[in-house]
mmCIF file of C-alpha atoms and ligand atoms in Angstrom:
data_model
loop_
_atom_site.group_PDB
_atom_site.id
_atom_site.type_symbol
_atom_site.label_atom_id
_atom_site.label_comp_id
_atom_site.label_asym_id
_atom_site.label_seq_id
_atom_site.Cartn_x
_atom_site.Cartn_y
_atom_site.Cartn_z
ATOM 1 C CA MET X 153 -187.578 119.209 213.372
ATOM 2 C CA THR X 154 -188.864 122.708 213.683
ATOM 3 C CA SER X 155 -186.089 124.554 215.353
ATOM 4 C CA LEU X 156 -187.282 125.999 218.644
ATOM 5 C CA ALA X 157 -183.684 126.578 219.633
ATOM 6 C CA GLN X 158 -183.366 129.373 217.120
ATOM 7 C CA GLU X 159 -185.365 131.809 219.165
ATOM 8 C CA THR X 160 -182.244 132.757 221.098
ATOM 9 C CA GLN X 161 -179.798 132.564 218.229
ATOM 10 C CA PRO X 162 -178.898 135.141 215.620
ATOM 11 C CA ALA X 163 -180.952 134.549 212.496
ATOM 12 C CA GLN X 164 -178.477 132.659 210.335
ATOM 13 C CA PRO X 165 -177.290 130.834 208.275
ATOM 14 C CA ARG X 166 -180.169 131.234 205.884
ATOM 15 C CA ARG X 167 -179.571 130.276 202.259
ATOM 16 C CA VAL X 168 -177.911 127.013 203.299
ATOM 17 C CA HIS X 169 -180.987 126.217 205.342
ATOM 18 C CA SER X 170 -183.296 127.029 202.446
ATOM 19 C CA GLU X 171 -181.461 124.785 199.991
ATOM 20 C CA GLU X 172 -181.404 121.958 202.497
ATOM 21 C CA ASN X 173 -185.112 122.458 202.963
ATOM 22 C CA VAL X 174 -185.832 122.206 199.266
ATOM 23 C CA ALA X 175 -183.944 118.911 198.977
ATOM 24 C CA LYS X 176 -185.408 117.562 202.224
ATOM 25 C CA GLN X 177 -188.988 118.448 201.371
ATOM 26 C CA SER X 178 -189.058 117.109 197.835
ATOM 27 C CA ALA X 179 -187.065 113.923 198.467
ATOM 28 C CA ALA X 180 -188.719 112.765 201.663
ATOM 29 C CA GLU X 181 -192.368 113.539 200.984
ATOM 30 C CA PRO X 182 -193.447 113.443 197.363
ATOM 31 C CA ASP X 183 -197.128 113.334 198.381
ATOM 32 C CA ARG X 184 -197.432 116.118 200.911
ATOM 33 C CA TYR X 185 -197.820 118.944 198.385
ATOM 34 C CA SER X 186 -199.240 116.867 195.537
ATOM 35 C CA ARG X 187 -202.632 118.644 195.539
ATOM 36 C CA GLN X 188 -201.054 122.084 195.661
ATOM 37 C CA VAL X 189 -198.583 121.316 192.846
ATOM 38 C CA LEU X 190 -201.595 120.639 190.603
ATOM 39 C CA ILE X 191 -202.581 124.314 190.747
ATOM 40 C CA PRO X 192 -201.408 125.664 187.363
ATOM 41 C CA GLY X 193 -199.871 128.798 188.875
ATOM 42 C CA ILE X 194 -197.701 126.733 191.228
ATOM 43 C CA GLY X 195 -196.471 123.422 189.733
ATOM 44 C CA ALA X 196 -193.315 121.597 190.803
ATOM 45 C CA VAL X 197 -191.088 124.581 190.038
ATOM 46 C CA GLY X 198 -193.297 126.877 192.107
ATOM 47 C CA GLN X 199 -193.324 124.410 194.992
ATOM 48 C CA ARG X 200 -189.515 124.412 195.026
ATOM 49 C CA LYS X 201 -189.556 128.212 195.183
ATOM 50 C CA LEU X 202 -191.904 128.051 198.170
ATOM 51 C CA ALA X 203 -189.539 125.621 199.894
ATOM 52 C CA ALA X 204 -186.672 128.076 199.376
ATOM 53 C CA ALA X 205 -188.685 131.089 200.575
ATOM 54 C CA ARG X 206 -188.188 132.942 203.851
ATOM 55 C CA VAL X 207 -191.301 134.663 205.132
ATOM 56 C CA ALA X 208 -191.837 136.675 208.308
ATOM 57 C CA VAL X 209 -195.222 136.826 210.018
ATOM 58 C CA VAL X 210 -195.196 139.867 212.298
ATOM 59 C CA GLY X 211 -197.738 139.400 215.073
ATOM 60 C CA CYS X 212 -199.168 135.976 215.750
ATOM 61 C CA GLY X 213 -202.641 136.685 217.063
ATOM 62 C CA ALA X 214 -205.705 135.776 215.025
ATOM 63 C CA THR X 215 -204.551 136.868 211.554
ATOM 64 C CA GLY X 216 -200.948 135.850 212.196
ATOM 65 C CA SER X 217 -202.015 132.376 213.377
ATOM 66 C CA ALA X 218 -204.116 131.846 210.281
ATOM 67 C CA LEU X 219 -201.366 133.169 207.981
ATOM 68 C CA ALA X 220 -198.622 131.101 209.608
ATOM 69 C CA GLY X 221 -200.815 127.987 209.641
ATOM 70 C CA LEU X 222 -201.717 128.277 205.953
ATOM 71 C CA LEU X 223 -198.179 129.054 204.827
ATOM 72 C CA ALA X 224 -196.607 126.316 206.966
ATOM 73 C CA ARG X 225 -198.996 123.754 205.455
ATOM 74 C CA ALA X 226 -198.237 125.150 201.985
ATOM 75 C CA GLY X 227 -194.548 124.353 202.498
ATOM 76 C CA ILE X 228 -192.902 127.761 202.914
ATOM 77 C CA GLY X 229 -189.354 126.652 203.782
ATOM 78 C CA THR X 230 -188.648 129.132 206.555
ATOM 79 C CA LEU X 231 -191.239 130.977 208.591
ATOM 80 C CA ARG X 232 -190.169 133.528 211.165
ATOM 81 C CA VAL X 233 -192.959 134.166 213.661
ATOM 82 C CA ILE X 234 -192.564 137.363 215.665
ATOM 83 C CA ASP X 235 -194.896 138.104 218.570
ATOM 84 C CA ARG X 236 -194.527 139.931 221.875
ATOM 85 C CA ASP X 237 -197.540 138.481 223.655
ATOM 86 C CA TYR X 238 -198.616 135.304 225.456
ATOM 87 C CA VAL X 239 -201.663 133.071 224.947
ATOM 88 C CA GLU X 240 -204.803 133.856 226.996
ATOM 89 C CA PRO X 241 -208.192 132.096 227.136
ATOM 90 C CA SER X 242 -209.892 134.988 225.273
ATOM 91 C CA ASN X 243 -207.625 134.282 222.255
ATOM 92 C CA LEU X 244 -208.952 130.774 221.636
ATOM 93 C CA GLN X 245 -212.131 131.892 219.833
ATOM 94 C CA ARG X 246 -210.101 132.941 216.786
ATOM 95 C CA GLN X 247 -206.354 132.298 217.164
ATOM 96 C CA SER X 248 -206.156 128.985 215.384
ATOM 97 C CA LEU X 249 -202.647 127.854 216.355
ATOM 98 C CA PHE X 250 -203.320 127.814 220.119
ATOM 99 C CA ASP X 251 -205.102 125.493 222.530
ATOM 100 C CA GLU X 252 -206.318 125.510 226.129
ATOM 101 C CA LYS X 253 -203.034 124.194 227.475
ATOM 102 C CA ASP X 254 -201.099 127.030 225.806
ATOM 103 C CA ALA X 255 -203.406 129.500 227.578
ATOM 104 C CA ALA X 256 -203.142 127.696 230.929
ATOM 105 C CA ASP X 257 -199.349 127.752 230.599
ATOM 106 C CA SER X 258 -199.298 131.421 229.449
ATOM 107 C CA LEU X 259 -196.976 130.356 226.625
ATOM 108 C CA PRO X 260 -195.602 133.114 224.409
ATOM 109 C CA LYS X 261 -197.551 133.017 221.144
ATOM 110 C CA ALA X 262 -194.423 132.664 218.992
ATOM 111 C CA ILE X 263 -193.333 129.576 220.945
ATOM 112 C CA ALA X 264 -196.808 128.021 220.995
ATOM 113 C CA ALA X 265 -197.137 128.661 217.231
ATOM 114 C CA ALA X 266 -193.783 127.017 216.472
ATOM 115 C CA ARG X 267 -194.700 123.961 218.546
ATOM 116 C CA LYS X 268 -198.092 123.619 216.876
ATOM 117 C CA ILE X 269 -196.606 123.980 213.381
ATOM 118 C CA ALA X 270 -193.929 121.377 214.191
ATOM 119 C CA ALA X 271 -196.729 118.906 214.944
ATOM 120 C CA PHE X 272 -198.174 119.168 211.422
ATOM 121 C CA ASN X 273 -195.134 120.155 209.340
ATOM 122 C CA SER X 274 -191.812 119.184 210.880
ATOM 123 C CA LYS X 275 -190.058 119.548 207.530
ATOM 124 C CA ILE X 276 -189.978 123.340 207.489
ATOM 125 C CA VAL X 277 -187.983 125.673 209.713
ATOM 126 C CA VAL X 278 -189.922 127.890 212.098
ATOM 127 C CA GLU X 279 -188.018 130.627 213.888
ATOM 128 C CA PRO X 280 -190.060 131.905 216.853
ATOM 129 C CA LYS X 281 -189.080 135.358 218.110
ATOM 130 C CA VAL X 282 -190.658 136.486 221.378
ATOM 131 C CA ASP X 283 -190.211 140.169 220.801
ATOM 132 C CA ASP X 284 -191.919 143.454 220.105
ATOM 133 C CA LEU X 285 -190.969 144.699 216.618
ATOM 134 C CA ILE X 286 -189.547 148.205 217.111
ATOM 135 C CA PRO X 287 -187.146 150.473 215.193
ATOM 136 C CA GLY X 288 -184.240 149.278 217.348
ATOM 137 C CA ASN X 289 -184.601 145.591 216.456
ATOM 138 C CA ILE X 290 -186.404 145.525 213.104
ATOM 139 C CA GLU X 291 -183.213 144.957 211.104
ATOM 140 C CA ALA X 292 -182.167 142.009 213.244
ATOM 141 C CA LEU X 293 -185.678 140.508 213.388
ATOM 142 C CA LEU X 294 -186.365 140.768 209.648
ATOM 143 C CA GLU X 295 -182.852 140.076 208.377
ATOM 144 C CA GLY X 296 -182.762 137.769 205.348
ATOM 145 C CA ILE X 297 -186.552 137.768 204.849
ATOM 146 C CA ASP X 298 -188.068 137.746 201.314
ATOM 147 C CA LEU X 299 -191.620 138.759 202.197
ATOM 148 C CA ILE X 300 -193.240 140.295 205.285
ATOM 149 C CA LEU X 301 -196.813 139.494 206.292
ATOM 150 C CA ASP X 302 -198.755 141.692 208.671
ATOM 151 C CA GLY X 303 -200.405 139.877 211.544
ATOM 152 C CA THR X 304 -200.255 142.901 213.848
ATOM 153 C CA ASP X 305 -203.140 144.744 215.436
ATOM 154 C CA ASN X 306 -201.775 148.271 215.329
ATOM 155 C CA PHE X 307 -200.823 150.962 212.848
ATOM 156 C CA GLU X 308 -197.651 151.953 214.683
ATOM 157 C CA THR X 309 -196.074 148.588 213.785
ATOM 158 C CA ARG X 310 -197.581 148.603 210.281
ATOM 159 C CA TYR X 311 -196.054 152.017 209.488
ATOM 160 C CA LEU X 312 -192.743 150.705 210.810
ATOM 161 C CA ILE X 313 -192.968 147.629 208.543
ATOM 162 C CA ASN X 314 -193.949 149.887 205.621
ATOM 163 C CA ASP X 315 -190.933 152.179 206.137
ATOM 164 C CA TYR X 316 -188.590 149.206 206.445
ATOM 165 C CA ALA X 317 -189.978 147.373 203.406
ATOM 166 C CA VAL X 318 -190.153 150.456 201.162
ATOM 167 C CA ASN X 319 -186.587 151.396 202.132
ATOM 168 C CA LEU X 320 -185.245 147.931 201.231
ATOM 169 C CA SER X 321 -187.606 147.344 198.260
ATOM 170 C CA LEU X 322 -189.130 144.301 199.941
ATOM 171 C CA PRO X 323 -192.740 143.282 199.307
ATOM 172 C CA TRP X 324 -195.148 143.138 202.231
ATOM 173 C CA ILE X 325 -198.853 142.449 202.671
ATOM 174 C CA TYR X 326 -201.074 144.454 205.005
ATOM 175 C CA SER X 327 -203.977 142.568 206.588
ATOM 176 C CA GLY X 328 -206.481 143.923 209.060
ATOM 177 C CA ALA X 329 -209.629 142.508 210.605
ATOM 178 C CA VAL X 330 -211.940 144.002 213.216
ATOM 179 C CA GLY X 331 -215.585 143.258 213.906
ATOM 180 C CA SER X 332 -216.878 141.535 210.769
ATOM 181 C CA TYR X 333 -214.676 143.645 208.530
ATOM 182 C CA ALA X 334 -211.504 142.595 206.686
ATOM 183 C CA LEU X 335 -209.038 144.751 204.758
ATOM 184 C CA THR X 336 -205.895 143.825 202.818
ATOM 185 C CA LEU X 337 -203.306 145.448 200.550
ATOM 186 C CA ASN X 338 -200.232 144.146 198.701
ATOM 187 C CA VAL X 339 -197.346 146.601 198.812
ATOM 188 C CA ILE X 340 -195.090 145.781 195.874
ATOM 189 C CA PRO X 341 -191.900 147.836 195.711
ATOM 190 C CA ALA X 342 -191.628 150.349 192.869
ATOM 191 C CA GLN X 343 -195.015 149.231 191.527
ATOM 192 C CA THR X 344 -197.978 149.819 193.792
ATOM 193 C CA ALA X 345 -198.966 152.385 196.367
ATOM 194 C CA CYS X 346 -197.550 151.809 199.847
ATOM 195 C CA LEU X 347 -199.457 151.951 203.143
ATOM 196 C CA ALA X 348 -198.528 155.623 203.634
ATOM 197 C CA CYS X 349 -199.849 156.469 200.121
ATOM 198 C CA ILE X 350 -203.281 155.185 201.135
ATOM 199 C CA PHE X 351 -203.309 156.132 204.816
ATOM 200 C CA PRO X 352 -200.923 159.061 205.401
ATOM 201 C CA ASP X 353 -202.005 158.914 209.062
ATOM 202 C CA SER X 354 -203.527 156.167 211.203
ATOM 203 C CA PRO X 355 -207.155 155.781 210.082
ATOM 204 C CA ARG X 356 -209.357 156.561 213.042
ATOM 205 C CA GLY X 357 -211.927 153.898 212.334
ATOM 206 C CA MET X 358 -209.457 151.058 212.226
ATOM 207 C CA VAL X 359 -207.911 152.079 215.513
ATOM 208 C CA GLU X 360 -210.923 150.354 217.008
ATOM 209 C CA THR X 361 -209.503 147.161 218.410
ATOM 210 C CA CYS X 362 -210.819 143.643 218.805
ATOM 211 C CA GLU X 363 -211.200 144.434 222.505
ATOM 212 C CA THR X 364 -213.670 147.224 221.795
ATOM 213 C CA SER X 365 -215.385 146.131 218.571
ATOM 214 C CA GLY X 366 -215.180 142.384 218.827
ATOM 215 C CA ILE X 367 -213.974 140.167 216.033
ATOM 216 C CA LEU X 368 -215.477 137.415 213.925
ATOM 217 C CA ASN X 369 -213.099 134.519 213.446
ATOM 218 C CA SER X 370 -214.368 134.172 209.876
ATOM 219 C CA ALA X 371 -213.278 137.761 209.058
ATOM 220 C CA VAL X 372 -209.807 136.842 210.258
ATOM 221 C CA ASN X 373 -209.703 133.664 208.196
ATOM 222 C CA LEU X 374 -210.979 135.473 205.108
ATOM 223 C CA VAL X 375 -208.294 138.140 205.225
ATOM 224 C CA ALA X 376 -205.592 135.576 206.016
ATOM 225 C CA SER X 377 -206.709 133.338 203.143
ATOM 226 C CA ILE X 378 -206.541 136.213 200.672
ATOM 227 C CA ALA X 379 -203.186 137.463 201.962
ATOM 228 C CA ALA X 380 -201.659 133.955 202.065
ATOM 229 C CA THR X 381 -202.722 133.359 198.457
ATOM 230 C CA GLU X 382 -201.208 136.675 197.343
ATOM 231 C CA ALA X 383 -198.047 135.612 199.217
ATOM 232 C CA LEU X 384 -197.890 132.363 197.203
ATOM 233 C CA LYS X 385 -198.215 134.312 193.934
ATOM 234 C CA LEU X 386 -195.427 136.684 194.973
ATOM 235 C CA LEU X 387 -193.136 133.868 196.092
ATOM 236 C CA VAL X 388 -193.689 131.807 192.939
ATOM 237 C CA ASP X 389 -193.609 134.545 190.276
ATOM 238 C CA GLY X 390 -192.268 137.634 192.035
ATOM 239 C CA ALA X 391 -193.634 141.132 191.533
ATOM 240 C CA ALA X 392 -194.358 140.301 187.875
ATOM 241 C CA ALA X 393 -197.021 137.724 188.846
ATOM 242 C CA THR X 394 -199.957 138.185 186.461
ATOM 243 C CA HIS X 395 -202.766 137.791 188.947
ATOM 244 C CA LEU X 396 -201.271 139.724 191.847
ATOM 245 C CA ARG X 397 -203.970 142.039 193.244
ATOM 246 C CA ARG X 398 -203.223 145.733 192.957
ATOM 247 C CA THR X 399 -206.095 147.086 195.033
ATOM 248 C CA LEU X 400 -207.027 147.816 198.613
ATOM 249 C CA LEU X 401 -209.690 145.195 199.186
ATOM 250 C CA SER X 402 -212.290 145.510 201.927
ATOM 251 C CA PHE X 403 -215.004 143.058 202.801
ATOM 252 C CA ASP X 404 -217.639 143.136 205.526
ATOM 253 C CA LEU X 405 -218.725 139.549 206.003
ATOM 254 C CA TRP X 406 -221.823 140.481 207.983
ATOM 255 C CA THR X 407 -223.307 142.984 205.537
ATOM 256 C CA ASN X 408 -221.669 141.451 202.448
ATOM 257 C CA GLU X 409 -220.476 144.894 201.411
ATOM 258 C CA HIS X 410 -217.179 144.810 199.625
ATOM 259 C CA ALA X 411 -215.048 147.302 197.742
ATOM 260 C CA GLU X 412 -211.770 147.606 195.911
ATOM 261 C CA ILE X 413 -209.777 150.785 195.432
ATOM 262 C CA SER X 414 -206.984 150.728 192.860
ATOM 263 C CA THR X 415 -203.501 150.935 194.352
ATOM 264 C CA ALA X 416 -201.725 150.398 191.040
ATOM 265 C CA LYS X 417 -199.887 153.724 191.290
ATOM 266 C CA PRO X 418 -198.031 155.314 194.216
ATOM 267 C CA ARG X 419 -199.421 158.648 195.435
ATOM 268 C CA PRO X 420 -197.167 161.516 194.260
ATOM 269 C CA GLY X 421 -195.473 163.137 197.238
ATOM 270 C CA CYS X 422 -195.997 160.160 199.533
ATOM 271 C CA ARG X 423 -193.814 160.603 202.616
ATOM 272 C CA ALA X 424 -192.505 157.032 202.523
ATOM 273 C CA CYS X 425 -192.225 155.804 198.931
ATOM 274 C CA GLY X 426 -192.019 159.267 197.326
ATOM 275 C CA GLU X 427 -189.891 161.411 199.630
ATOM 276 C CA ARG X 428 -188.255 158.429 201.358
ATOM 277 C CA ASP X 429 -188.735 160.084 204.732
ATOM 278 C CA PHE X 430 -188.808 157.076 207.056
ATOM 279 C CA VAL X 431 -189.969 158.698 210.290
ATOM 280 C CA HIS X 432 -191.253 155.436 211.775
ATOM 281 C CA LEU X 433 -188.005 153.614 211.056
ATOM 282 C CA ALA X 434 -186.136 156.456 212.720
ATOM 283 C CA GLY X 435 -188.335 155.836 215.776
ATOM 284 C CA GLU X 436 -189.192 159.474 216.256
ATOM 285 C CA GLY X 437 -191.430 160.179 219.187
ATOM 286 C CA ARG X 438 -191.950 156.545 220.163
ATOM 287 C CA PRO X 439 -193.297 156.209 223.649
ATOM 288 C CA HIS X 440 -191.628 153.887 226.141
ATOM 289 C CA ILE X 441 -194.972 153.137 227.708
ATOM 290 C CA THR X 442 -198.016 152.390 225.586
ATOM 291 C CA LEU X 443 -201.620 151.428 226.068
ATOM 292 C CA CYS X 444 -202.049 147.845 225.019
ATOM 293 C CA GLY X 445 -205.558 146.448 224.715
ATOM 294 C CA ARG X 446 -208.593 147.630 226.652
ATOM 295 C CA ASN X 447 -207.191 147.601 230.129
ATOM 296 C CA SER X 448 -203.435 147.152 229.896
ATOM 297 C CA VAL X 449 -200.248 149.148 229.689
ATOM 298 C CA GLN X 450 -197.005 147.914 228.163
ATOM 299 C CA ILE X 451 -193.629 148.997 229.488
ATOM 300 C CA HIS X 452 -191.048 148.705 226.734
ATOM 301 C CA GLU X 453 -188.096 148.114 229.013
ATOM 302 C CA ARG X 454 -185.547 145.793 227.448
ATOM 303 C CA GLN X 455 -182.259 146.517 229.129
ATOM 304 C CA ARG X 456 -183.133 144.695 232.333
ATOM 305 C CA PRO X 457 -182.449 140.962 232.142
ATOM 306 C CA ILE X 458 -184.656 139.290 234.749
ATOM 307 C CA ASP X 459 -183.815 136.145 236.678
ATOM 308 C CA PHE X 460 -187.283 134.627 237.116
ATOM 309 C CA ALA X 461 -186.306 132.405 240.078
ATOM 310 C CA GLU X 462 -184.946 135.390 241.948
ATOM 311 C CA MET X 463 -187.911 137.568 240.984
ATOM 312 C CA ASP X 464 -190.255 134.817 242.208
ATOM 313 C CA LEU X 465 -188.668 134.959 245.666
ATOM 314 C CA ARG X 466 -188.812 138.739 245.690
ATOM 315 C CA LEU X 467 -192.485 138.903 244.713
ATOM 316 C CA GLN X 468 -193.851 135.971 246.795
ATOM 317 C CA PRO X 469 -194.609 138.115 249.873
ATOM 318 C CA HIS X 470 -196.630 140.570 247.753
ATOM 319 C CA GLY X 471 -198.969 138.373 245.749
ATOM 320 C CA VAL X 472 -199.301 135.253 243.621
ATOM 321 C CA VAL X 473 -196.401 134.433 241.292
ATOM 322 C CA ARG X 474 -196.100 131.842 238.540
ATOM 323 C CA TYR X 475 -193.420 131.489 235.908
ATOM 324 C CA ASN X 476 -192.031 129.279 233.167
ATOM 325 C CA ASP X 477 -189.000 129.685 230.903
ATOM 326 C CA PHE X 478 -190.619 132.488 228.937
ATOM 327 C CA VAL X 479 -192.874 134.631 231.143
ATOM 328 C CA LEU X 480 -193.441 135.411 234.794
ATOM 329 C CA LYS X 481 -196.915 136.376 235.997
ATOM 330 C CA PHE X 482 -197.558 138.269 239.197
ATOM 331 C CA TRP X 483 -201.038 138.952 240.567
ATOM 332 C CA ARG X 484 -201.607 141.676 243.090
ATOM 333 C CA ASP X 485 -205.216 142.707 243.216
ATOM 334 C CA PRO X 486 -206.474 144.452 241.070
ATOM 335 C CA TYR X 487 -203.406 144.225 238.850
ATOM 336 C CA GLU X 488 -201.767 141.455 236.882
ATOM 337 C CA MET X 489 -198.187 141.932 235.700
ATOM 338 C CA THR X 490 -196.608 139.779 232.992
ATOM 339 C CA LEU X 491 -192.833 140.064 232.845
ATOM 340 C CA PHE X 492 -190.576 138.925 229.994
ATOM 341 C CA PRO X 493 -186.912 137.922 230.388
ATOM 342 C CA ASP X 494 -185.609 141.177 228.872
ATOM 343 C CA GLY X 495 -187.536 143.287 231.378
ATOM 344 C CA ARG X 496 -190.534 144.160 229.184
ATOM 345 C CA ALA X 497 -193.834 144.084 231.082
ATOM 346 C CA ILE X 498 -197.554 144.143 230.366
ATOM 347 C CA ILE X 499 -199.617 145.428 233.276
ATOM 348 C CA LYS X 500 -203.313 144.587 233.252
ATOM 349 C CA GLY X 501 -205.919 146.308 235.367
ATOM 350 C CA THR X 502 -205.094 149.910 234.499
ATOM 351 C CA THR X 503 -204.941 152.321 231.580
ATOM 352 C CA ASP X 504 -203.038 154.856 233.649
ATOM 353 C CA THR X 505 -199.408 154.798 232.505
ATOM 354 C CA ALA X 506 -198.293 156.486 235.744
ATOM 355 C CA VAL X 507 -199.886 153.693 237.817
ATOM 356 C CA ALA X 508 -198.212 151.084 235.602
ATOM 357 C CA ARG X 509 -194.833 152.781 235.812
ATOM 358 C CA SER X 510 -195.128 153.019 239.583
ATOM 359 C CA LEU X 511 -196.065 149.324 239.960
ATOM 360 C CA TYR X 512 -193.140 148.394 237.760
ATOM 361 C CA ALA X 513 -190.770 150.596 239.740
ATOM 362 C CA ARG X 514 -192.041 149.166 243.034
ATOM 363 C CA TYR X 515 -191.802 145.491 242.182
ATOM 364 C CA VAL X 516 -189.286 145.183 239.345
ATOM 365 C CA GLY X 517 -187.076 148.242 239.558
ATOM 366 C CA SER X 518 -186.948 151.836 238.450
HETATM 367 ZN ZN1 ZN H 919 -196.240 155.525 199.378
#
């Protein structure tokens, strides 16, 4: 069974799990991967390597859903799905692991993804983590991982992943999609350019979000298909894989314009891979309150364990409250507050951080 219980446990033991997975997958289901094993670059040996692999998908929105779905079906032995958010109706157009019931229940995306994967591949281990990847928890959340895949929607988290991966010489794959445009890059330690070589600062254009520019579900699936395939190559043959792409690939599905820029060499003097100055890992200047989407503010509180039953009673006189094991939602016109058990909150209906902070202080605590 996919292990939902692991979301609250420390991420271990890992190698034991992986070896058990390899034996379990090959003995019990000789047919499941039979079509994939026929691919010359994979074969039976490659399939066993996939079963032993531990991959993290950071962010499980549209790209993360597609990545996790493809890799779970391909038989990656352990998938850790990290996402801070919950499923909403506007996600269903493109976020392929979720359904209407997940949105109606406001299920955290990591939990909904793990449940959906368990329904089509119960032989792999999925470790859902309902959390926001930040400098303070990145080591714990990515501990023991062989390869990191980017399913995020923001450069702050991508630079953090880049610092972490470059520092530990771990491979990671950047994937971005907005509008009809898709962009992906393999970052292979000590070989290719890293994200900071290519984009020393957040590119302005890509800061456009799906909320403001829209998103084609096919752009998401294209970028996820390319990144998932590169992941298979890396997991089967490592950084020496012959056909591993060493370019920044961009593709606009609407205009059919596509381009590749060579990333075969790191940029001399790069802050991250050259000077090893990991400012994002050090968490310098990270705000505690951030804008999140078109009309929301996130409060990164995490030292305030919340008893949802008690909070329900406290908030009832002030508005509509609903909660499950994972999130509590509170509506007070024109605002909607989503609270997580560690005290983190997303407040919809404002882009004013002072208003959000004041609502939080009034109803949750200051
Ligand atoms: Zn670099």
